Coordinates of C-alpha atoms in Angstrom, one line a residue:
X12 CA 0.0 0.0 0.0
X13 CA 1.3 3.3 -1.2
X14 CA 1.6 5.7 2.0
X15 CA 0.1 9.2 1.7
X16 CA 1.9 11.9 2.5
X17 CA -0.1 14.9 4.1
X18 CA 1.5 18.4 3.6
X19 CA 0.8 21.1 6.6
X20 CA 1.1 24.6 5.8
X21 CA 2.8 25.9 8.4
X22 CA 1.7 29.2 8.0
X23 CA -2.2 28.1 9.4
X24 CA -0.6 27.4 12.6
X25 CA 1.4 30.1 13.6
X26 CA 1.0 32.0 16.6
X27 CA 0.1 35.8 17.1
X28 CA 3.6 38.2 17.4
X29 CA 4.5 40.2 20.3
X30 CA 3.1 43.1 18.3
X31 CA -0.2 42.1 17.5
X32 CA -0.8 40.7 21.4
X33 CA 0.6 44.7 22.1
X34 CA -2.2 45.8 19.5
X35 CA -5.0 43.8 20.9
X36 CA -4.0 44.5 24.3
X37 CA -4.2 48.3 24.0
X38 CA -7.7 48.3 21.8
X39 CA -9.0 45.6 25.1
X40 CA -7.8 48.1 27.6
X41 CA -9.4 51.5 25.7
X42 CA -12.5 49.5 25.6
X43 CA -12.6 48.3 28.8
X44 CA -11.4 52.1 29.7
X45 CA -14.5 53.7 27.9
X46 CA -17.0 51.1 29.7
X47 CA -15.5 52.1 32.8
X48 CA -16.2 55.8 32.2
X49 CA -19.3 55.2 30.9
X50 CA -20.8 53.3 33.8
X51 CA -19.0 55.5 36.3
X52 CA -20.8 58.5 34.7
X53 CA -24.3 56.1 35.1
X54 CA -24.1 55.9 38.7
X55 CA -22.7 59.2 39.3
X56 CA -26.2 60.5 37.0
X57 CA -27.7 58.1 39.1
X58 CA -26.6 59.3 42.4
X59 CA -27.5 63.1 41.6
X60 CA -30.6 62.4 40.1
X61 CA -31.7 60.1 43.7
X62 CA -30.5 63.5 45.4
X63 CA -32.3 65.9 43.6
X64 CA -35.5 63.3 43.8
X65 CA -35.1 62.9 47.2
X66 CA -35.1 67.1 47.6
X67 CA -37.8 67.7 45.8
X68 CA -39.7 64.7 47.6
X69 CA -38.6 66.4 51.1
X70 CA -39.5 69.8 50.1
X71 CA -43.1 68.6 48.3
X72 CA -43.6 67.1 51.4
X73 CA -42.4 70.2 54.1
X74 CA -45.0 72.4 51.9
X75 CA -48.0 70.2 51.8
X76 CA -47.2 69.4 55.6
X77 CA -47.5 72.9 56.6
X78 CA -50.8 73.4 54.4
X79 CA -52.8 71.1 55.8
X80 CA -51.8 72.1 59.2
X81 CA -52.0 75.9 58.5
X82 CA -55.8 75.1 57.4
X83 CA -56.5 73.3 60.4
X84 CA -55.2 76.1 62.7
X85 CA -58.3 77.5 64.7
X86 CA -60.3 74.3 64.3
X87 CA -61.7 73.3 67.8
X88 CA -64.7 71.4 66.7
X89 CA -68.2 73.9 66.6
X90 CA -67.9 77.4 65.8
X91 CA -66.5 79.5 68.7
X92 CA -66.6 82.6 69.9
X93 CA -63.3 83.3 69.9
X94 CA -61.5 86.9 70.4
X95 CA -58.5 88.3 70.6
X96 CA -56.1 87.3 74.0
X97 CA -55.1 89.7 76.8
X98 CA -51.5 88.7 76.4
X99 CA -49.3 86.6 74.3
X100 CA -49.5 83.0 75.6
X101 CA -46.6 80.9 76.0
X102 CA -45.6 78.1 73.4
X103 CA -44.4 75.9 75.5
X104 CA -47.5 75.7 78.2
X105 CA -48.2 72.0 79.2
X106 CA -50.0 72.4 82.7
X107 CA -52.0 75.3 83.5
X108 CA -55.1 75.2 81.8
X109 CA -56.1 78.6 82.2
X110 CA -52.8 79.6 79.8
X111 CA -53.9 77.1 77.3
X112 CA -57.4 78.1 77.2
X113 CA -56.1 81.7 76.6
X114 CA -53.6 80.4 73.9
X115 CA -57.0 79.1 71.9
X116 CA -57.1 82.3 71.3
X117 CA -54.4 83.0 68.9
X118 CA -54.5 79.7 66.6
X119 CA -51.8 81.4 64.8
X120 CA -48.5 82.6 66.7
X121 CA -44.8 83.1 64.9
X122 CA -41.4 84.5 65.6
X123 CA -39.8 86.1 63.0
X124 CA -35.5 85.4 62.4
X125 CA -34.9 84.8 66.4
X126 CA -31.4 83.8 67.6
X127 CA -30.6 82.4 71.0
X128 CA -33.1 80.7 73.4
X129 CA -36.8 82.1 72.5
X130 CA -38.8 79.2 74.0
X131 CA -38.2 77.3 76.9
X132 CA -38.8 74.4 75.3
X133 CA -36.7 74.4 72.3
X134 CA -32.9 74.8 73.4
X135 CA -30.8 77.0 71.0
X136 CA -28.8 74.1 70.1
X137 CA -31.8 72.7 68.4
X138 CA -32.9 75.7 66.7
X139 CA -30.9 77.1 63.8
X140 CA -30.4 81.1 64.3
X141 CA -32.1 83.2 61.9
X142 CA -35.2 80.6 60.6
X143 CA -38.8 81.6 61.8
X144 CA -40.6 79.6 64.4
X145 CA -44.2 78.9 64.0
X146 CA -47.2 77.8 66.8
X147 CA -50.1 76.5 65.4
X148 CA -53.5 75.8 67.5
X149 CA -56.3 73.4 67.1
X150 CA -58.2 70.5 67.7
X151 CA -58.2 66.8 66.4
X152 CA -60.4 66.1 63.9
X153 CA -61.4 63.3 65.0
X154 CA -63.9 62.8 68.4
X155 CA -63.0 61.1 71.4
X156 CA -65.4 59.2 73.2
X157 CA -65.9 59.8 76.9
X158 CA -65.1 56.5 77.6
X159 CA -62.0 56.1 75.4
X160 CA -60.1 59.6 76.9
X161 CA -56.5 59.1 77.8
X162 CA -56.1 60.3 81.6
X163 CA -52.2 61.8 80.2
X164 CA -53.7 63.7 77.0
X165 CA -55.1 67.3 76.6
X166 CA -58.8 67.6 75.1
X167 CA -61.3 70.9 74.1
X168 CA -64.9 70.4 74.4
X169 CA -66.9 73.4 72.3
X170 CA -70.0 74.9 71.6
X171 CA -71.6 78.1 69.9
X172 CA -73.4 78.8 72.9
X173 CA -70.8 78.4 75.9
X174 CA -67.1 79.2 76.8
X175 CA -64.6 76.3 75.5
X176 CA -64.1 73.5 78.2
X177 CA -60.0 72.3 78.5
X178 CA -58.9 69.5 80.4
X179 CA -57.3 66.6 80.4
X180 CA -58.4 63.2 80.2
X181 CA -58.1 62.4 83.8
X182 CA -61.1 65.0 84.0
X183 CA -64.1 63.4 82.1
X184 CA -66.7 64.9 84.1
X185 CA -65.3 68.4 83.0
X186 CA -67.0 67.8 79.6
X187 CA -70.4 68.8 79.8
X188 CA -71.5 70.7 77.1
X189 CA -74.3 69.6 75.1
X190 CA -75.4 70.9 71.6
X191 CA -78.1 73.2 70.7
X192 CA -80.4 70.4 71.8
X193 CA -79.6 70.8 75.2
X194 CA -79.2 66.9 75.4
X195 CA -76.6 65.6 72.9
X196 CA -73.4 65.5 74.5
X197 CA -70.6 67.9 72.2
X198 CA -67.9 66.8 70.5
X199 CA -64.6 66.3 72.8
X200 CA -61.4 66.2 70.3
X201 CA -57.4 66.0 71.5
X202 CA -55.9 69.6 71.7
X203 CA -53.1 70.3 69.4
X204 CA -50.4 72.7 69.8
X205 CA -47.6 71.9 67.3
X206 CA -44.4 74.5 67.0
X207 CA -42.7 74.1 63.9
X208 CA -38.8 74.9 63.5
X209 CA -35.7 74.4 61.8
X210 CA -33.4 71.9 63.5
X211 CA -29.8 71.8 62.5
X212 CA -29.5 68.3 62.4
X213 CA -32.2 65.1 62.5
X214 CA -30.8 62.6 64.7
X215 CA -29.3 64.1 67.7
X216 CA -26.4 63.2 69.1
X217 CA -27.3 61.3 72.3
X218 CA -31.1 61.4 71.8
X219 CA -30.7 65.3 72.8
X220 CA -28.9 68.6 71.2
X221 CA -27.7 68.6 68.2
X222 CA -23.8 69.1 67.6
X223 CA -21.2 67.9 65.3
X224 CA -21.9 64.3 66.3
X225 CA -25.4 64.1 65.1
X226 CA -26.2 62.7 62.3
X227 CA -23.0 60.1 62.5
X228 CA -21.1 63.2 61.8
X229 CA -22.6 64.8 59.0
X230 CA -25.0 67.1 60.6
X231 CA -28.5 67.5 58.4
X232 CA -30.8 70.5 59.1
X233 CA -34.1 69.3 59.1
X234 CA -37.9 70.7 59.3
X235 CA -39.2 69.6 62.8
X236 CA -42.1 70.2 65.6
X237 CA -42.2 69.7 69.0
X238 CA -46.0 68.6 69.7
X239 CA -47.8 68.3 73.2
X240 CA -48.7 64.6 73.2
X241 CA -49.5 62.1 76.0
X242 CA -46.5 60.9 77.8
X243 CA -46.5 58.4 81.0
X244 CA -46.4 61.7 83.2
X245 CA -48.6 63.7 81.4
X246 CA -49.1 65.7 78.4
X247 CA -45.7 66.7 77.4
X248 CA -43.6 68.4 74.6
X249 CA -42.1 65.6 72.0
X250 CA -39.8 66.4 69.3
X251 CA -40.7 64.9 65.7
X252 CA -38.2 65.3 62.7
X253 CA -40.5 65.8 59.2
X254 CA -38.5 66.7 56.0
X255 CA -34.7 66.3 56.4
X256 CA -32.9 68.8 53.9
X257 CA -34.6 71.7 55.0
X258 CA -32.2 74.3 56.1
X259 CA -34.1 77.9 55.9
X260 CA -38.1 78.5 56.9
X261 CA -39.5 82.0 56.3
X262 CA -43.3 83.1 56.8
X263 CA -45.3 86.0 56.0
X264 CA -48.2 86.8 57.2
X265 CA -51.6 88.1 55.4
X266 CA -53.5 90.2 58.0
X267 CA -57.3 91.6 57.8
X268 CA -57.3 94.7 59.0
X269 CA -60.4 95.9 57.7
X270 CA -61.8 95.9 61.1
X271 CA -58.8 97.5 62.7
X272 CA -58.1 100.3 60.4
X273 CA -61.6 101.2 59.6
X274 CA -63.8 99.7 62.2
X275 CA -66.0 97.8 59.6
X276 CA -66.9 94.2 59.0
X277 CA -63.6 91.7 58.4
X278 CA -63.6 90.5 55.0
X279 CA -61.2 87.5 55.3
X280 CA -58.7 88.6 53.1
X281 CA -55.2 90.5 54.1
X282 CA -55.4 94.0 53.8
X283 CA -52.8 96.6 53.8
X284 CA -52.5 99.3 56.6
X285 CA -53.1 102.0 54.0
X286 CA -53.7 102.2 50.2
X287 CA -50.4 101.5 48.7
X288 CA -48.4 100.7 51.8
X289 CA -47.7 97.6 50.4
X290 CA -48.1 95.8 53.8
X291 CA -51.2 93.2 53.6
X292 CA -48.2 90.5 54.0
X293 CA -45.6 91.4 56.9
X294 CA -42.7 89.4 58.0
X295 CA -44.1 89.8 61.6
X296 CA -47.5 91.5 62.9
X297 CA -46.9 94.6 65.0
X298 CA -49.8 94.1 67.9
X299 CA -51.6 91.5 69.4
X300 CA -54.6 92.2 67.8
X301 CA -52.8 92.0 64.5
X302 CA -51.7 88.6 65.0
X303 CA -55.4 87.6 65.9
X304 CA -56.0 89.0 62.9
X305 CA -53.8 86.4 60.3
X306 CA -55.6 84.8 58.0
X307 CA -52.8 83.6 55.6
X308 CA -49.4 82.9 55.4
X309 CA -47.4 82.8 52.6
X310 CA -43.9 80.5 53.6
X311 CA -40.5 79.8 52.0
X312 CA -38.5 77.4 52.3
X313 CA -34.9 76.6 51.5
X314 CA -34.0 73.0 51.0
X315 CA -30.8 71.1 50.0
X316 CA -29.1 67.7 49.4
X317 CA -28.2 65.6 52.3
X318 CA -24.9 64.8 50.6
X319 CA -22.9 67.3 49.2
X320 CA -21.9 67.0 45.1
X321 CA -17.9 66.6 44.5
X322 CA -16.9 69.0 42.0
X323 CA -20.4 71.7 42.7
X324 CA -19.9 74.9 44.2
X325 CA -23.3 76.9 45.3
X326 CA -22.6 80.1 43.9
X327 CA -27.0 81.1 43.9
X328 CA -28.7 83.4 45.9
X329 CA -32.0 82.3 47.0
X330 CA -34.4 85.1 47.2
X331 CA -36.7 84.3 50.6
X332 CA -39.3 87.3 50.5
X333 CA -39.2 90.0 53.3
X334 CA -36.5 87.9 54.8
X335 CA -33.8 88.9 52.0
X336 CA -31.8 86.4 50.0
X337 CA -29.1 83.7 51.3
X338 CA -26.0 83.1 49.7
X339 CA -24.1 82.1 48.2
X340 CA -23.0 79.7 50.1
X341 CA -19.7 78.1 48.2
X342 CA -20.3 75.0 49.3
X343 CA -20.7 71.2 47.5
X344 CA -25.1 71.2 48.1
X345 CA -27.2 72.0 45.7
X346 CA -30.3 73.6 47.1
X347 CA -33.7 75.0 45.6
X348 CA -36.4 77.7 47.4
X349 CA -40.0 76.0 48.0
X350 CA -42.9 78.8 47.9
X351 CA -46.5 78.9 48.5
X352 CA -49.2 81.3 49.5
X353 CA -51.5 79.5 52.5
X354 CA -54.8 80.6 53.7
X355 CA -55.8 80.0 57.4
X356 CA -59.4 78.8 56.5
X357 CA -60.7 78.5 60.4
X358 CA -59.9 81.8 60.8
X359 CA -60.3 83.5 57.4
X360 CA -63.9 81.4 56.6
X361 CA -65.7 83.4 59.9
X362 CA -64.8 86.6 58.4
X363 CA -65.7 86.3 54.3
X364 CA -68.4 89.2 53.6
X365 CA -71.8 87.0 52.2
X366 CA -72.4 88.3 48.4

């Protein structure tokens, strides 16, 4: 048998040269380079966009917080007769019932820009200088039955007919107004006095002041209120964080002054002091009787990122109304101003003229 020979050409199995590994290496590596940029610059799109979501989301939520509560301000159940207070109550009142009745009042109470301690119950160190402060008064919405009232928490009892009843739940038998019927028990709802502030951080450090440990280090001004709520010894003042971010809180307020300035009939809508004064919105009513008087509110407020953004520099200023503008501030956070004009319905409502 005739053996075959098989010829190989040697040039099918050679090898790649140093030069073409070098090529293939250096076109792998600028792939792998522009994959790398271009999923760094994914997340870091990602991460901004989560941070402006998130301060929107905060600041959405810091506004519509405020609204409903500004609208509820003077609700205490029926319509009642309420005028203005002999003095300016105190915020912080938990006990004496006398000082809370008078603080019905004035469902409306504000300090404008204060620095140091202004309350007794809101240290400094919890209070960032320079941001308004605002007390709102009212009643639950929702009825408590006689037999269901907490012996610890606050309750108003009103009618059109009789002076509001305030005690606390320990006190059942103080609740003894009826309706126009005479017989049908009234409505007893949980009092609510809720301060709203500006906190520097949202976690305090220790459970109690914030300083440059709060927040695991990174401090984080937030929107908060301290609210009198039922504790084991009695109604007492409880901090609650609401919209972390929020670093600035301006308010101005609408006053009526119809039946001030020209002793006729309120019309519920803010007035100025005279024709083209320019004043139907002030950063902080003059008199007593002026701040009985509010019956809108028109707010700012300032929020910004958690976390700062490397390579930003904040070189706005944010234009806050009366207040003036802030910044700029140089820093890494990008921030944006939250605005909205707010009407005190309970208190605005009594007053519109019929037509």
């Amino acid at each position: 048998m005739n053996a075959r020979r098989i010829h190989v050409d040697q040039s099918l199995s050679r090898g790649l040269s140093l030069v073409e590994l070098m090529v293939a290496m250096t076109v792998g590596l600028l792939l792998l380079g522009g994959l790398t940029s271009i999923v760094l610059d994914s997340s870091r799109s990602f991460g901004e966009l989560t941070k402006t979501s998130r301060q929107l989301e905060n600041g959405r939520f810091a506004v519509q917080l405020l609204k409903d509560e500004i609208e509820h301000a003077g609700f205490y159940g029926e319509y009642a007769n309420l005028t203005p207070p002999s003095a300016f109550p105190d915020p912080c009142e938990n006990a004496d019932l006398s000082a809370l009745a008078e603080g019905l009042l004035l469902p409306v109470q504000g300090y404008d820009a204060p620095t140091g301690t202004i309350l007794s119950c809101l240290a400094d160190a919890n209070h960032i200088d320079g941001t308004d402060v605002l007390v709102l008064r009212r009643a639950a919405t929702e009825a408590t039955a006689l037999a269901s009232l907490d012996p610890n928490e606050m309750y108003i009892q009103t009618t059109s007919n009789a002076d509001p009843v305030l005690d606390t739940g320990a006190n059942a038998v103080s609740f003894t107004l009826t309706r126009k019927d005479a017989v049908t028990p009234a409505d007893v709802r949980k009092l609510r006095v809720d301060i709203y502030f500006i906190s520097p951080c949202n976690v305090p450090s220790g459970g109690t002041s914030c300083d440059v440990n709060a927040d695991g280090g990174n401090p984080v001004p937030t929107l908060k209120r301290l609210s009198l709520l039922s504790t084991a010894s009695g109604p007492e003042w409880v901090f609650e964080p609401l919209a972390e971010g929020i670093e600035d809180l301006q308010i101005e307020y609408g006053i009526d002054r119809e039946n001030i300035a020209a002793s006729v009939q309120f019309n519920g809508i803010p007035n100025e002091s005279a024709p083209g004064a320019g004043d139907s919105y002030v950063a902080a009513p003059a008199t007593l009787d002026e701040w009985a008087n509010v019956v809108a509110l028109r707010i700012y407020l300032l929020a910004r990122n958690a976390d700062p953004t490397t390579g930003y520099e904040d070189v706005k200023v944010y234009n806050l109304g009366l207040a003036g503008s802030r910044g700029p501030f140089n820093d890494q956070f990008k921030r944006r101003v939250f605005t909205r004009v707010i009407r005190a319905v309970n208190p605005s409502s009594r007053r519109e003229t019929p037509g």
